[in-house]
GROMACS .gro file of C-alpha atoms in nm:
model
  180
    1UNK     CA    1  -0.302  -9.986   2.210
    2UNK     CA    2  -0.168  -9.666   2.052
    3UNK     CA    3   0.127  -9.702   1.816
    4UNK     CA    4   0.360  -9.512   2.053
    5UNK     CA    5   0.270  -9.757   2.330
    6UNK     CA    6   0.300 -10.075   2.122
    7UNK     CA    7   0.518 -10.337   2.288
    8UNK     CA    8   0.805 -10.510   2.119
    9UNK     CA    9   0.914 -10.821   2.308
   10UNK     CA   10   0.761 -10.698   2.637
   11UNK     CA   11   0.927 -10.355   2.619
   12UNK     CA   12   0.719 -10.052   2.518
   13UNK     CA   13   0.834  -9.925   2.181
   14UNK     CA   14   1.084  -9.642   2.214
   15UNK     CA   15   1.220  -9.766   2.548
   16UNK     CA   16   1.539  -9.959   2.612
   17UNK     CA   17   1.510 -10.278   2.811
   18UNK     CA   18   1.533 -10.201   3.183
   19UNK     CA   19   1.866 -10.384   3.216
   20UNK     CA   20   2.014 -10.152   2.949
   21UNK     CA   21   1.847  -9.830   3.071
   22UNK     CA   22   2.118  -9.572   3.144
   23UNK     CA   23   1.941  -9.405   3.441
   24UNK     CA   24   1.874  -9.741   3.606
   25UNK     CA   25   2.226  -9.870   3.532
   26UNK     CA   26   2.374  -9.555   3.689
   27UNK     CA   27   2.158  -9.603   4.000
   28UNK     CA   28   2.261  -9.969   4.029
   29UNK     CA   29   2.629  -9.877   3.996
   30UNK     CA   30   2.586  -9.598   4.252
   31UNK     CA   31   2.436  -9.841   4.503
   32UNK     CA   32   2.715 -10.093   4.440
   33UNK     CA   33   2.971  -9.827   4.532
   34UNK     CA   34   2.777  -9.637   4.798
   35UNK     CA   35   2.659  -9.939   5.002
   36UNK     CA   36   3.005 -10.012   5.143
   37UNK     CA   37   3.072  -9.639   5.192
   38UNK     CA   38   2.749  -9.604   5.393
   39UNK     CA   39   2.858  -9.906   5.600
   40UNK     CA   40   3.196  -9.741   5.661
   41UNK     CA   41   3.032  -9.415   5.770
   42UNK     CA   42   2.766  -9.576   5.991
   43UNK     CA   43   3.000  -9.602   6.289
   44UNK     CA   44   3.094  -9.233   6.274
   45UNK     CA   45   2.738  -9.098   6.260
   46UNK     CA   46   2.811  -8.904   5.940
   47UNK     CA   47   2.581  -8.958   5.644
   48UNK     CA   48   2.701  -8.962   5.283
   49UNK     CA   49   2.598  -8.600   5.220
   50UNK     CA   50   2.799  -8.472   5.516
   51UNK     CA   51   3.087  -8.696   5.408
   52UNK     CA   52   3.089  -8.538   5.062
   53UNK     CA   53   3.101  -8.190   5.215
   54UNK     CA   54   3.393  -8.289   5.439
   55UNK     CA   55   3.582  -8.450   5.150
   56UNK     CA   56   3.532  -8.143   4.930
   57UNK     CA   57   3.656  -7.912   5.207
   58UNK     CA   58   3.948  -8.144   5.281
   59UNK     CA   59   4.057  -8.145   4.918
   60UNK     CA   60   3.988  -7.783   4.818
   61UNK     CA   61   4.017  -7.595   5.148
   62UNK     CA   62   3.779  -7.316   5.257
   63UNK     CA   63   3.502  -7.255   5.004
   64UNK     CA   64   3.187  -7.055   4.953
   65UNK     CA   65   2.860  -7.249   4.991
   66UNK     CA   66   2.759  -7.245   4.625
   67UNK     CA   67   3.093  -7.398   4.523
   68UNK     CA   68   3.067  -7.665   4.792
   69UNK     CA   69   2.715  -7.753   4.679
   70UNK     CA   70   2.834  -7.793   4.320
   71UNK     CA   71   3.141  -8.002   4.407
   72UNK     CA   72   2.953  -8.219   4.659
   73UNK     CA   73   2.654  -8.273   4.426
   74UNK     CA   74   2.409  -8.117   4.669
   75UNK     CA   75   2.129  -7.868   4.632
   76UNK     CA   76   2.228  -7.547   4.808
   77UNK     CA   77   1.916  -7.570   5.027
   78UNK     CA   78   2.026  -7.918   5.144
   79UNK     CA   79   2.372  -7.786   5.224
   80UNK     CA   80   2.222  -7.493   5.415
   81UNK     CA   81   2.018  -7.735   5.630
   82UNK     CA   82   2.337  -7.932   5.708
   83UNK     CA   83   2.539  -7.632   5.825
   84UNK     CA   84   2.416  -7.612   6.183
   85UNK     CA   85   2.461  -7.987   6.256
   86UNK     CA   86   2.807  -7.987   6.094
   87UNK     CA   87   2.906  -7.688   6.309
   88UNK     CA   88   2.751  -7.833   6.627
   89UNK     CA   89   2.944  -8.157   6.566
   90UNK     CA   90   3.260  -7.947   6.539
   91UNK     CA   91   3.336  -8.072   6.187
   92UNK     CA   92   3.327  -7.738   6.004
   93UNK     CA   93   3.363  -7.370   6.086
   94UNK     CA   94   3.163  -7.098   5.916
   95UNK     CA   95   3.287  -6.747   5.841
   96UNK     CA   96   3.179  -6.441   5.647
   97UNK     CA   97   3.440  -6.265   5.431
   98UNK     CA   98   3.480  -5.902   5.544
   99UNK     CA   99   3.480  -5.783   5.181
  100UNK     CA  100   3.144  -5.949   5.100
  101UNK     CA  101   2.911  -5.999   5.398
  102UNK     CA  102   2.657  -6.179   5.174
  103UNK     CA  103   2.880  -6.485   5.135
  104UNK     CA  104   2.936  -6.771   5.373
  105UNK     CA  105   3.260  -6.967   5.366
  106UNK     CA  106   3.304  -7.311   5.523
  107UNK     CA  107   3.628  -7.465   5.639
  108UNK     CA  108   3.696  -7.816   5.769
  109UNK     CA  109   3.805  -7.816   6.135
  110UNK     CA  110   4.074  -8.035   6.290
  111UNK     CA  111   3.795  -8.263   6.417
  112UNK     CA  112   3.650  -8.289   6.065
  113UNK     CA  113   3.995  -8.361   5.924
  114UNK     CA  114   4.049  -8.627   6.192
  115UNK     CA  115   3.718  -8.793   6.100
  116UNK     CA  116   3.811  -8.804   5.731
  117UNK     CA  117   4.158  -8.938   5.815
  118UNK     CA  118   4.010  -9.203   6.046
  119UNK     CA  119   3.830  -9.351   5.745
  120UNK     CA  120   4.125  -9.319   5.506
  121UNK     CA  121   4.259  -9.676   5.547
  122UNK     CA  122   3.917  -9.840   5.497
  123UNK     CA  123   3.836  -9.609   5.207
  124UNK     CA  124   4.172  -9.678   5.040
  125UNK     CA  125   4.124 -10.054   5.083
  126UNK     CA  126   3.775 -10.034   4.931
  127UNK     CA  127   3.892  -9.843   4.625
  128UNK     CA  128   4.195 -10.072   4.589
  129UNK     CA  129   3.950 -10.362   4.579
  130UNK     CA  130   3.749 -10.191   4.303
  131UNK     CA  131   4.069 -10.136   4.103
  132UNK     CA  132   4.176 -10.498   4.155
  133UNK     CA  133   3.840 -10.652   4.063
  134UNK     CA  134   3.725 -10.407   3.796
  135UNK     CA  135   4.067 -10.311   3.664
  136UNK     CA  136   4.257  -9.985   3.708
  137UNK     CA  137   4.244  -9.901   3.336
  138UNK     CA  138   3.872  -9.978   3.313
  139UNK     CA  139   3.807  -9.765   3.622
  140UNK     CA  140   3.996  -9.468   3.473
  141UNK     CA  141   3.809  -9.516   3.143
  142UNK     CA  142   3.476  -9.529   3.328
  143UNK     CA  143   3.559  -9.207   3.515
  144UNK     CA  144   3.658  -9.038   3.188
  145UNK     CA  145   3.335  -9.155   3.020
  146UNK     CA  146   3.126  -9.033   3.312
  147UNK     CA  147   3.295  -8.691   3.298
  148UNK     CA  148   3.204  -8.675   2.929
  149UNK     CA  149   2.844  -8.770   3.004
  150UNK     CA  150   2.824  -8.502   3.276
  151UNK     CA  151   2.939  -8.241   3.026
  152UNK     CA  152   2.633  -8.296   2.805
  153UNK     CA  153   2.350  -8.042   2.824
  154UNK     CA  154   2.050  -8.278   2.838
  155UNK     CA  155   1.798  -8.075   3.040
  156UNK     CA  156   1.489  -7.947   2.862
  157UNK     CA  157   1.468  -7.576   2.795
  158UNK     CA  158   1.288  -7.421   3.092
  159UNK     CA  159   0.987  -7.260   2.923
  160UNK     CA  160   0.935  -7.329   2.553
  161UNK     CA  161   0.714  -7.090   2.358
  162UNK     CA  162   0.379  -7.243   2.253
  163UNK     CA  163   0.409  -7.399   1.908
  164UNK     CA  164   0.789  -7.374   1.902
  165UNK     CA  165   1.023  -7.650   1.788
  166UNK     CA  166   1.136  -7.692   2.150
  167UNK     CA  167   0.778  -7.748   2.262
  168UNK     CA  168   0.717  -7.999   1.981
  169UNK     CA  169   1.037  -8.183   2.078
  170UNK     CA  170   0.928  -8.207   2.443
  171UNK     CA  171   0.815  -8.573   2.433
  172UNK     CA  172   1.133  -8.677   2.252
  173UNK     CA  173   1.351  -8.493   2.504
  174UNK     CA  174   1.158  -8.650   2.793
  175UNK     CA  175   1.208  -8.994   2.637
  176UNK     CA  176   1.581  -8.934   2.603
  177UNK     CA  177   1.609  -8.815   2.963
  178UNK     CA  178   1.412  -9.111   3.099
  179UNK     CA  179   1.622  -9.372   2.921
  180UNK     CA  180   1.391  -9.460   2.632
   0.00000   0.00000   0.00000
């Protein structure tokens, strides 16, 4: 076995144990939170991606697509595919600003607002439960820590020059990004 693949206590050298892997821990935490939200949304026929779009529009008001995609953590192509169903369901309205015909602006409709408001009591109860069981201070600390983590620039440079330091660091950057 090559030195870089040598195992230490069942874990390949250079990797964290799976239970302490940041990417896996974030996915587990996401599922802990999103499972009950998916259950809440199941009755309304709105998936979590559409829900995020509605919540962003409810909070910020009319927005251009690229800003919605960023705030709702969606790829713009995914958001574009959702537009027609959201409009057909009467949850959003689309418009084009007269001063820039290239842009598309979305706005939540009264029906979309009503759908969000219909889930408000259950959503509030769920997050009150998280605060009660996890602790309000710990929850605020976790949110602050996650904002700090999101601010890091961890992506690899897009196209390193052959023989450059960035190219030589590629395996180390991949290891860092994969939780090693």
